[in-house]
PDB file of C-alpha atoms in Angstrom:
ATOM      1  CA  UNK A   1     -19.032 -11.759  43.261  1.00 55.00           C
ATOM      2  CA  UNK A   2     -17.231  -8.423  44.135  1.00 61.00           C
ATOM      3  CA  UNK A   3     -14.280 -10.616  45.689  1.00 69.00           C
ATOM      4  CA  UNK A   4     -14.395 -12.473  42.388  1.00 65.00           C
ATOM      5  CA  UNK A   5     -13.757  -9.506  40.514  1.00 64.00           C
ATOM      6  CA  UNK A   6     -11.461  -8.056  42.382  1.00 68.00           C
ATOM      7  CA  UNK A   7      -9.143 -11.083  41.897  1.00 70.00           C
ATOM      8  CA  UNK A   8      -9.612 -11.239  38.213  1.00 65.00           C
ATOM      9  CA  UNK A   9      -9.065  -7.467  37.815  1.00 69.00           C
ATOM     10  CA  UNK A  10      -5.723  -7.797  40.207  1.00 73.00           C
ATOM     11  CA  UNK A  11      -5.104 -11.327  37.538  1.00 70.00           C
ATOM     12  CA  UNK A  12      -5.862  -8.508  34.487  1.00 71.00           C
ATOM     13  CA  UNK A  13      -3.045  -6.576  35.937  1.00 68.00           C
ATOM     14  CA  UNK A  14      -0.238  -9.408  36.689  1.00 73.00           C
ATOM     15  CA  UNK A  15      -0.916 -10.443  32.925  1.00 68.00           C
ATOM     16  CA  UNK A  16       0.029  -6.978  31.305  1.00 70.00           C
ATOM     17  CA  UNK A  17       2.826  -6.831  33.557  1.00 70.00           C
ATOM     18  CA  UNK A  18       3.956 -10.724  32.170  1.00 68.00           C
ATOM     19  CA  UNK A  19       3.281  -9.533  28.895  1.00 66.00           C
ATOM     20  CA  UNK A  20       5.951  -6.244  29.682  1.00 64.00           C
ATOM     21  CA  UNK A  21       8.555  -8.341  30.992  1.00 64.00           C
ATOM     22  CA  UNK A  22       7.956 -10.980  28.101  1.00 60.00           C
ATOM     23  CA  UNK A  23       9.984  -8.238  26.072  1.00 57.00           C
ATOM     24  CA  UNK A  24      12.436  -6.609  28.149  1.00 57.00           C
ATOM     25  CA  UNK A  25      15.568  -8.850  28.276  1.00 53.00           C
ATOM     26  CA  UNK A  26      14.642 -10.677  25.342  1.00 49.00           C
ATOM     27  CA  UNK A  27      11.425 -11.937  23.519  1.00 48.00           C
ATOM     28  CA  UNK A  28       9.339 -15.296  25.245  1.00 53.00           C
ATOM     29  CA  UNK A  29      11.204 -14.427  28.118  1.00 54.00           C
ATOM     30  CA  UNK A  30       8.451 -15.219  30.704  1.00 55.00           C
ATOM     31  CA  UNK A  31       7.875 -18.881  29.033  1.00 52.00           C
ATOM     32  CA  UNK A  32      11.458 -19.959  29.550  1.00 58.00           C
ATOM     33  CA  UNK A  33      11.961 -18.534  32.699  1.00 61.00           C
ATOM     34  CA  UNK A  34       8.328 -18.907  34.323  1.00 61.00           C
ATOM     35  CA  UNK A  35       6.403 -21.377  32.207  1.00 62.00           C
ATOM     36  CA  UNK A  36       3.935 -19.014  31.636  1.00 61.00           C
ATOM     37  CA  UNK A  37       2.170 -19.124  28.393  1.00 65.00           C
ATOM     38  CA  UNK A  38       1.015 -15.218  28.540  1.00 62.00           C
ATOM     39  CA  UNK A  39      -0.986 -15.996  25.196  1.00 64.00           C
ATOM     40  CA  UNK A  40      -3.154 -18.918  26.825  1.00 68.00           C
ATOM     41  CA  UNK A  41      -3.433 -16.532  30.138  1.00 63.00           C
ATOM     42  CA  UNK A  42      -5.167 -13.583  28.436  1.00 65.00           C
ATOM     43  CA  UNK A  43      -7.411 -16.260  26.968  1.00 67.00           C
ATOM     44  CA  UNK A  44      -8.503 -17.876  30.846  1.00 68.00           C
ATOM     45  CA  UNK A  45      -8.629 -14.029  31.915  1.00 66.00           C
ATOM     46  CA  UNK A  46     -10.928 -13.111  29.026  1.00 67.00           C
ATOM     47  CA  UNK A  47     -13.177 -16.232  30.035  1.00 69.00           C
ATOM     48  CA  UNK A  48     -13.203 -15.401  33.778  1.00 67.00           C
ATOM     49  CA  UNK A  49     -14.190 -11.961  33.246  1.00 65.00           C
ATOM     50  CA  UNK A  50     -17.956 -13.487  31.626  1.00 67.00           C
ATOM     51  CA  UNK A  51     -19.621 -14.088  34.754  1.00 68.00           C
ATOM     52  CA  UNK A  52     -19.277 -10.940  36.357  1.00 65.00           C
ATOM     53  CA  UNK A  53     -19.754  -8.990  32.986  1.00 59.00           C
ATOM     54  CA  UNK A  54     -23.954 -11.368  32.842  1.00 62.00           C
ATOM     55  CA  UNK A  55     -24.863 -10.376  36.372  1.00 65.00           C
ATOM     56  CA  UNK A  56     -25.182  -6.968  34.584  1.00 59.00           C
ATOM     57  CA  UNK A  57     -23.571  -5.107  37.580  1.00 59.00           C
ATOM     58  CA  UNK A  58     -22.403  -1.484  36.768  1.00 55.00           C
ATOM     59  CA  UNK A  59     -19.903  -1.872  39.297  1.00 55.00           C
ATOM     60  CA  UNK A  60     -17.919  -5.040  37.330  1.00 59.00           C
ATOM     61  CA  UNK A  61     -18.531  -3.195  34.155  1.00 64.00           C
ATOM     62  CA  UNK A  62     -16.928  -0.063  35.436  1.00 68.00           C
ATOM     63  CA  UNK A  63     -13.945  -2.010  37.347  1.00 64.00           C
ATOM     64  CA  UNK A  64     -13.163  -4.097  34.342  1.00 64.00           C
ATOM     65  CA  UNK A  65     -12.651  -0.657  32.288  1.00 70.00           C
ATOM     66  CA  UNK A  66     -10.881   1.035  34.961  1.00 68.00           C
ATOM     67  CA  UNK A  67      -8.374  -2.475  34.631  1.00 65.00           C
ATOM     68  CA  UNK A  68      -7.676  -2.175  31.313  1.00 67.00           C
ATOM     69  CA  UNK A  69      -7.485   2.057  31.356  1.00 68.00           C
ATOM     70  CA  UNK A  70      -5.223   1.102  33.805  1.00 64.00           C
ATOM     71  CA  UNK A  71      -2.937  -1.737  31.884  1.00 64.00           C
ATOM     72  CA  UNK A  72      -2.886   0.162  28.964  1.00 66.00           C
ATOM     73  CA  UNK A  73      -1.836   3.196  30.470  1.00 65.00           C
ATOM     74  CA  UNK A  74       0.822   1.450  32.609  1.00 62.00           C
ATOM     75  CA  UNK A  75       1.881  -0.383  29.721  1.00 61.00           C
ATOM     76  CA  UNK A  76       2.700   2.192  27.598  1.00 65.00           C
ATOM     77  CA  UNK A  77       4.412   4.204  30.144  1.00 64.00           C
ATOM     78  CA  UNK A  78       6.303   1.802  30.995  1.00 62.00           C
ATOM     79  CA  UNK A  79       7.525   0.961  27.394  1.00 64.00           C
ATOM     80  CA  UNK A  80       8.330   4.607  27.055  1.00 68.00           C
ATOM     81  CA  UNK A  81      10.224   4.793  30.012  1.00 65.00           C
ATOM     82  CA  UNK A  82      12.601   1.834  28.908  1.00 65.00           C
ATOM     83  CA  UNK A  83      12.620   3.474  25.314  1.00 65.00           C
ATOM     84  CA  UNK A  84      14.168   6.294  27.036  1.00 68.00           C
ATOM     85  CA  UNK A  85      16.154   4.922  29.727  1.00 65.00           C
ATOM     86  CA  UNK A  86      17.808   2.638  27.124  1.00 66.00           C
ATOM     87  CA  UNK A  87      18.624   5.962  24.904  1.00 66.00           C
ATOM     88  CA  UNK A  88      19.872   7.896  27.532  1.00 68.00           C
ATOM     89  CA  UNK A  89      22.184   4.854  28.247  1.00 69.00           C
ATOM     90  CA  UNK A  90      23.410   4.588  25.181  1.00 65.00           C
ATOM     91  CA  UNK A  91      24.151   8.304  24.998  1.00 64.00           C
ATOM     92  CA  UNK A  92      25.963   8.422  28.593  1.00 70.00           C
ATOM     93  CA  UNK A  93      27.980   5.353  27.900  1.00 69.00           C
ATOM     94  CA  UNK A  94      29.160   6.451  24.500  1.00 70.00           C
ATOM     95  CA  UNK A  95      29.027  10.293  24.422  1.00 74.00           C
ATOM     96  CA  UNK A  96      31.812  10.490  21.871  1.00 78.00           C
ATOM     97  CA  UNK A  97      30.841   7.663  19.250  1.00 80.00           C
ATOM     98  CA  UNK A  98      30.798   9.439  15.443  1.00 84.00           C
ATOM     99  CA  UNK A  99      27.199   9.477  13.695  1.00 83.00           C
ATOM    100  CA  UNK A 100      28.199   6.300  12.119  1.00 86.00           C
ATOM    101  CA  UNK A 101      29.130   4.664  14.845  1.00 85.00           C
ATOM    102  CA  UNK A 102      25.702   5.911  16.984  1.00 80.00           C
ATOM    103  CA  UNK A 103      23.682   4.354  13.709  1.00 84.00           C
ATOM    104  CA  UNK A 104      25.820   0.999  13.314  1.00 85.00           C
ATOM    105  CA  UNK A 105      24.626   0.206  17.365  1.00 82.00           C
ATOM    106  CA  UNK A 106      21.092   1.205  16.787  1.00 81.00           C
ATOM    107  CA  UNK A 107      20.764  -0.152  13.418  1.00 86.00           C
ATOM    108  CA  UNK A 108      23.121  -3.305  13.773  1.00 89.00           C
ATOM    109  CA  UNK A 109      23.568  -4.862  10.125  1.00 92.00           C
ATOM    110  CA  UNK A 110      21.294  -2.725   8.471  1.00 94.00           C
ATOM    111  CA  UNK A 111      22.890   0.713   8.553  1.00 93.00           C
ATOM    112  CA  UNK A 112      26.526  -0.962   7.235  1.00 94.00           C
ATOM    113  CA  UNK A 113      24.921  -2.376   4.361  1.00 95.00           C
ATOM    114  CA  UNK A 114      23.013   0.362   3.271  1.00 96.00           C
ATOM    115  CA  UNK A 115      26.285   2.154   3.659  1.00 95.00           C
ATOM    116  CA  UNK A 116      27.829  -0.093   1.544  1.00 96.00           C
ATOM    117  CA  UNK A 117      24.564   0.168  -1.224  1.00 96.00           C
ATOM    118  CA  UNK A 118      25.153   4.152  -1.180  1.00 96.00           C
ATOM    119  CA  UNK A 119      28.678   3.743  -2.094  1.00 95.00           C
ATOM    120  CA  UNK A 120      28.250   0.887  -4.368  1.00 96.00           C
ATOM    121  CA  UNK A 121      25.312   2.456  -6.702  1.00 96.00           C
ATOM    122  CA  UNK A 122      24.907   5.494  -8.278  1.00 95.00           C
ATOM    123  CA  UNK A 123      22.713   8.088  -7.207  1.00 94.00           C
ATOM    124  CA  UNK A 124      20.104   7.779  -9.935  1.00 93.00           C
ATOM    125  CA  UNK A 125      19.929   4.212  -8.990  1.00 95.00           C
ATOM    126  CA  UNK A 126      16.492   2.369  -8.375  1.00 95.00           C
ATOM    127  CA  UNK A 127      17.111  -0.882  -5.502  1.00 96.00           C
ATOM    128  CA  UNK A 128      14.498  -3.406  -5.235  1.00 95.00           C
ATOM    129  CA  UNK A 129      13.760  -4.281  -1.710  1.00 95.00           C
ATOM    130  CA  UNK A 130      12.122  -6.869   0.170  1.00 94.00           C
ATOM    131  CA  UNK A 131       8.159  -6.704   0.494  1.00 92.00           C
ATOM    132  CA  UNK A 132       7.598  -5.336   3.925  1.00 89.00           C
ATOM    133  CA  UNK A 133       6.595  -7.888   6.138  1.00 87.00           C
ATOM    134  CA  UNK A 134       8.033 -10.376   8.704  1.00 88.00           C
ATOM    135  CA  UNK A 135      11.058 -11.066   8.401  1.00 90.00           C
ATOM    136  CA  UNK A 136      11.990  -7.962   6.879  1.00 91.00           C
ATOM    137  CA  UNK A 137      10.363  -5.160   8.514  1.00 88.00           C
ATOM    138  CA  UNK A 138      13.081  -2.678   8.562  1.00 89.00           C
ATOM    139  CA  UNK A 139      14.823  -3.698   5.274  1.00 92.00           C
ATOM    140  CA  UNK A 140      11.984  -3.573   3.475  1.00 92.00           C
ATOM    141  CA  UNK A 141      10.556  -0.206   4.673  1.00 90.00           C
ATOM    142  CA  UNK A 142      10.704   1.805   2.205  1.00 91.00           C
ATOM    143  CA  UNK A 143      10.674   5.241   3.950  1.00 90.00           C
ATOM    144  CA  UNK A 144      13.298   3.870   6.257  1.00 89.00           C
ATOM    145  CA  UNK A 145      15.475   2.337   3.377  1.00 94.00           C
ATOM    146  CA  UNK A 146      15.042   5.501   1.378  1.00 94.00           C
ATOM    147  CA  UNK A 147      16.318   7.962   4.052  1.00 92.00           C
ATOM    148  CA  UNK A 148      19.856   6.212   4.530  1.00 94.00           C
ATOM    149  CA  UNK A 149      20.449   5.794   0.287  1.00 94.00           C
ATOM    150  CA  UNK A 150      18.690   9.186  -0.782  1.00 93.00           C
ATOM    151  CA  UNK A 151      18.668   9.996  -3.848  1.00 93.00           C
ATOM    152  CA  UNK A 152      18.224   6.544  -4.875  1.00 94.00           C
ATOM    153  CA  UNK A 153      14.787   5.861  -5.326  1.00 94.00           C
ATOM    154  CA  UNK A 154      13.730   1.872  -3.018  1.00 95.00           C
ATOM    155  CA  UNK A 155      10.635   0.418  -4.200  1.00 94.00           C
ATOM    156  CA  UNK A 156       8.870  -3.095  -3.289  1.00 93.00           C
ATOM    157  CA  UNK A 157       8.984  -6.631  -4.697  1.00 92.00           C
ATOM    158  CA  UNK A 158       6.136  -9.418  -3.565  1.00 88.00           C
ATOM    159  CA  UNK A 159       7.891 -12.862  -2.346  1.00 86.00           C
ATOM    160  CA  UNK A 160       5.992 -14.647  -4.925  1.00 81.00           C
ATOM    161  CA  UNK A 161       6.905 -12.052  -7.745  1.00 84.00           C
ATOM    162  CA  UNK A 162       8.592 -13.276 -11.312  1.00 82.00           C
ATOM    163  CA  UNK A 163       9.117 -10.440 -13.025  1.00 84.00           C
ATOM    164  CA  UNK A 164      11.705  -7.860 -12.322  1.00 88.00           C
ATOM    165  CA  UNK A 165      10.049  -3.767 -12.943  1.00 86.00           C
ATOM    166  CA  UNK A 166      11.124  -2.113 -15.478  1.00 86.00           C
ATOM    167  CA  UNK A 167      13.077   1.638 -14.388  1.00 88.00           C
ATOM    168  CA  UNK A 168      14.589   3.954 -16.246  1.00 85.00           C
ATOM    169  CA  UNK A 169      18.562   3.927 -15.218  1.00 88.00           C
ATOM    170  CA  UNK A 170      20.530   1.119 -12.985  1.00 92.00           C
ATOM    171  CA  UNK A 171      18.660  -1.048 -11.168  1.00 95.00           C
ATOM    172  CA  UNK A 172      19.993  -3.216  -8.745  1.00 96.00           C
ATOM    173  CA  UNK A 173      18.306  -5.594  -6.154  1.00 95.00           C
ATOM    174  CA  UNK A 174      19.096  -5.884  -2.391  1.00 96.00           C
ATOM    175  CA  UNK A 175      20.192  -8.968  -0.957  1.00 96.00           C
ATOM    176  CA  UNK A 176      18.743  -9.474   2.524  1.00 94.00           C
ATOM    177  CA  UNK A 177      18.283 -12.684   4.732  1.00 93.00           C
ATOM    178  CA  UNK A 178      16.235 -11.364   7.443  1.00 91.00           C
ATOM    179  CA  UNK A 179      16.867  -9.190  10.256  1.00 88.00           C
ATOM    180  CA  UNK A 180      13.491  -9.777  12.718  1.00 87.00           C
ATOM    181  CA  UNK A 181      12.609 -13.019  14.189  1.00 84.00           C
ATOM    182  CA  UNK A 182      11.074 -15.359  12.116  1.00 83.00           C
ATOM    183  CA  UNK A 183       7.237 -15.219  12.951  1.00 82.00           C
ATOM    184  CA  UNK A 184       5.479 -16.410   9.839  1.00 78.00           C
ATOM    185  CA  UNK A 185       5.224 -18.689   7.530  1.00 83.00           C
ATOM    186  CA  UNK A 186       7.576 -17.226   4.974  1.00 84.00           C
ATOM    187  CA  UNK A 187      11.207 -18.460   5.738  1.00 88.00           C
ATOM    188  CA  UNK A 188      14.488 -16.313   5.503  1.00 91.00           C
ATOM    189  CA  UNK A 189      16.246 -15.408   2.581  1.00 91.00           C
ATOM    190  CA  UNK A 190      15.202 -12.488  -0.404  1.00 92.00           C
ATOM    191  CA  UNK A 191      15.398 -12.428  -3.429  1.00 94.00           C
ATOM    192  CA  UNK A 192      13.936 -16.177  -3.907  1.00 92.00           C
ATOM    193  CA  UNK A 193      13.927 -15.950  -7.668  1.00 92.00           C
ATOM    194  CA  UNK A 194      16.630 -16.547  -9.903  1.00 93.00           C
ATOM    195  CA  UNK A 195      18.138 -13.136 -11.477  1.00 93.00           C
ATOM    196  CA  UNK A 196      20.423 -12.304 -14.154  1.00 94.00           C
ATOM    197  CA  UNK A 197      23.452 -10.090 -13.268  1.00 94.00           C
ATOM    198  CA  UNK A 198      25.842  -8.020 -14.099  1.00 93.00           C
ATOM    199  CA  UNK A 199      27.674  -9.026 -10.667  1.00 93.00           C
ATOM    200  CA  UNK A 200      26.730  -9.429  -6.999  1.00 96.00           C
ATOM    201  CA  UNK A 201      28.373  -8.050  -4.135  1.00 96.00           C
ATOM    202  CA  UNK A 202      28.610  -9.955  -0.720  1.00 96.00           C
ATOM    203  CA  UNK A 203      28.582  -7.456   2.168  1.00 96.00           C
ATOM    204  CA  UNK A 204      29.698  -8.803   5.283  1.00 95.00           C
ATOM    205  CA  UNK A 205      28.787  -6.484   7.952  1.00 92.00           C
ATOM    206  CA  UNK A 206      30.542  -8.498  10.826  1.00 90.00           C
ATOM    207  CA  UNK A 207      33.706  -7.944   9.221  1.00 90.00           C
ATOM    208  CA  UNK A 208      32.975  -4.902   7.040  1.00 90.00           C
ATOM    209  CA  UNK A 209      34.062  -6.595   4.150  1.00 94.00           C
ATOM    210  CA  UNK A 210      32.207  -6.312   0.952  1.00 95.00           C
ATOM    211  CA  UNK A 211      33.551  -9.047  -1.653  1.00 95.00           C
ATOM    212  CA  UNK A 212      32.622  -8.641  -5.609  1.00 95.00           C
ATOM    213  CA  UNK A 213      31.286 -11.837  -7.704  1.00 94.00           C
ATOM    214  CA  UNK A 214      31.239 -12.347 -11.430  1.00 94.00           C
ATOM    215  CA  UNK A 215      27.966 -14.155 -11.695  1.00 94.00           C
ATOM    216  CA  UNK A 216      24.035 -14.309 -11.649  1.00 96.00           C
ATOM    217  CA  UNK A 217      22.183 -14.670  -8.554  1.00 95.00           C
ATOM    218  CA  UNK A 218      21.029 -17.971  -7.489  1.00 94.00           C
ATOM    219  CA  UNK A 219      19.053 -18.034  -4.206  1.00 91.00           C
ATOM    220  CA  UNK A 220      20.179 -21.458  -3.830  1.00 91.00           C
ATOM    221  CA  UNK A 221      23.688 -20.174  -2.943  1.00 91.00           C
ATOM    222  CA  UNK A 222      23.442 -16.414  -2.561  1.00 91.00           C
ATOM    223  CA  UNK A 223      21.383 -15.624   0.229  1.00 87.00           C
ATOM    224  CA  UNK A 224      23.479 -14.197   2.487  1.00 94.00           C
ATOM    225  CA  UNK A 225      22.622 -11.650   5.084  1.00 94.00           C
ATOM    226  CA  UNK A 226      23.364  -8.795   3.102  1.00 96.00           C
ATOM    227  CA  UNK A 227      24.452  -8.030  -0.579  1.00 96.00           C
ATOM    228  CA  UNK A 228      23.707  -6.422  -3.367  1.00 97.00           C
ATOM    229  CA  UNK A 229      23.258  -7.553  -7.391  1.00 96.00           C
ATOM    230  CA  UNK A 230      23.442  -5.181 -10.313  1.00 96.00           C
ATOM    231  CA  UNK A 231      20.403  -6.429 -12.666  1.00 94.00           C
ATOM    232  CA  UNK A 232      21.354  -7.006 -15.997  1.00 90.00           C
ATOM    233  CA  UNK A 233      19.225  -5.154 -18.684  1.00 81.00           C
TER     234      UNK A 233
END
């Protein structure tokens, strides 16, 4: 039984390291490349380690939490150390790139068009944001939102929301397909509800082109990557 342990505890290990490489070059990066379902092997791993775990031996106890100290601790090392290494490359091959520049490659899409909503809006401006949740994790954080279009004040909407809030001043409401991978079962695209409007902006952040449009939104045809609309009170 101690042989059998050993192997699943060394079968622990190769997992954690699958499930590290899954999400280095890019994500289910294992599945194409190995057709291994990482998912399904945790599940097999979980079931092998039962019959050790009912013999009731201190020894597969102990080795099993000594595995996972060890897989946790080697995973998050790990993920640090690319976290860093990536930075560090970054900095090294572009020592000289503007803050603008250093934010536009780390926050690709996102940091133009909040640019763009800065210089658009006024300052006492209130922008309605996508709830945050997959697939818009960074555009609709709210700290994270907030601290590129300060003093403008970014608060929530629900995907199944009618009603615009009511603020005191300008509001206006982001436009914003989706920037994460598509996970759940909400599809791309925000706002989803019709809203009337002043005008919209189109921001194209390939092309840094921002393009103005004398109508009210329709998600039907609006939902671009990024924009803006000015709510009409």
């Amino acid at each position: 039984m101690k042989r059998y342990s050993w192997l699943i505890a060394f079968l622990t290990l190769v997992c954690f390291v699958l499930i590290f490489f899954e999400s280095v070059p890019y994500l289910k990066f294992i599945v194409t490349s190995l057709h291994v379902n990482t998912i399904t092997f945790q599940w097999l791993l979980l079931i092998a380690w039962i019959p050790p775990l009912v013999t009731r031996g201190f020894f597969h106890l102990k080795l099993l939490i000594i595995t996972l100290l060890l897989c946790i601790v080697g995973e998050s090392s790990a993920k640090t150390s690319l976290s860093i290494y990536r930075e560090l490359r970054n900095i090294t091959s572009n020592p000289f790139l503007t803050y603008d520049q250093k934010m536009s490659l780390t926050y690709p899409g996102f940091y133009p068009a909040m640019k763009e909503v800065v210089r658009l809006t006024p300052k006492d401006s209130t922008i309605i944001i996508p709830p945050q949740r997959n697939p818009w994790e960074t555009e609709g954080h709210t700290g994270m939102v907030e601290y590129f279009i300060y003093p403008r004040q970014a608060i929530n909407m629900g995907v199944d929301t009618k009603q615009l809030p009511q603020v005191e001043g300008k509001l206006y409401a982001l436009i914003a397909k989706g920037s994460w991978e598509r996970i759940g079962p909400v599809d791309y695209g925000w706002p989803k509800i019709p809203i009337q409007a002043d005008h919209l902006w189109h921001i194209d952040t390939d092309h840094n082109v921002v393009t103005k449009i004398e109508q009210n939104y329709d998600p039907q045809i609006n939902q671009w990557n990024w924009g803006l609309i000015e709510v009409k009170k």
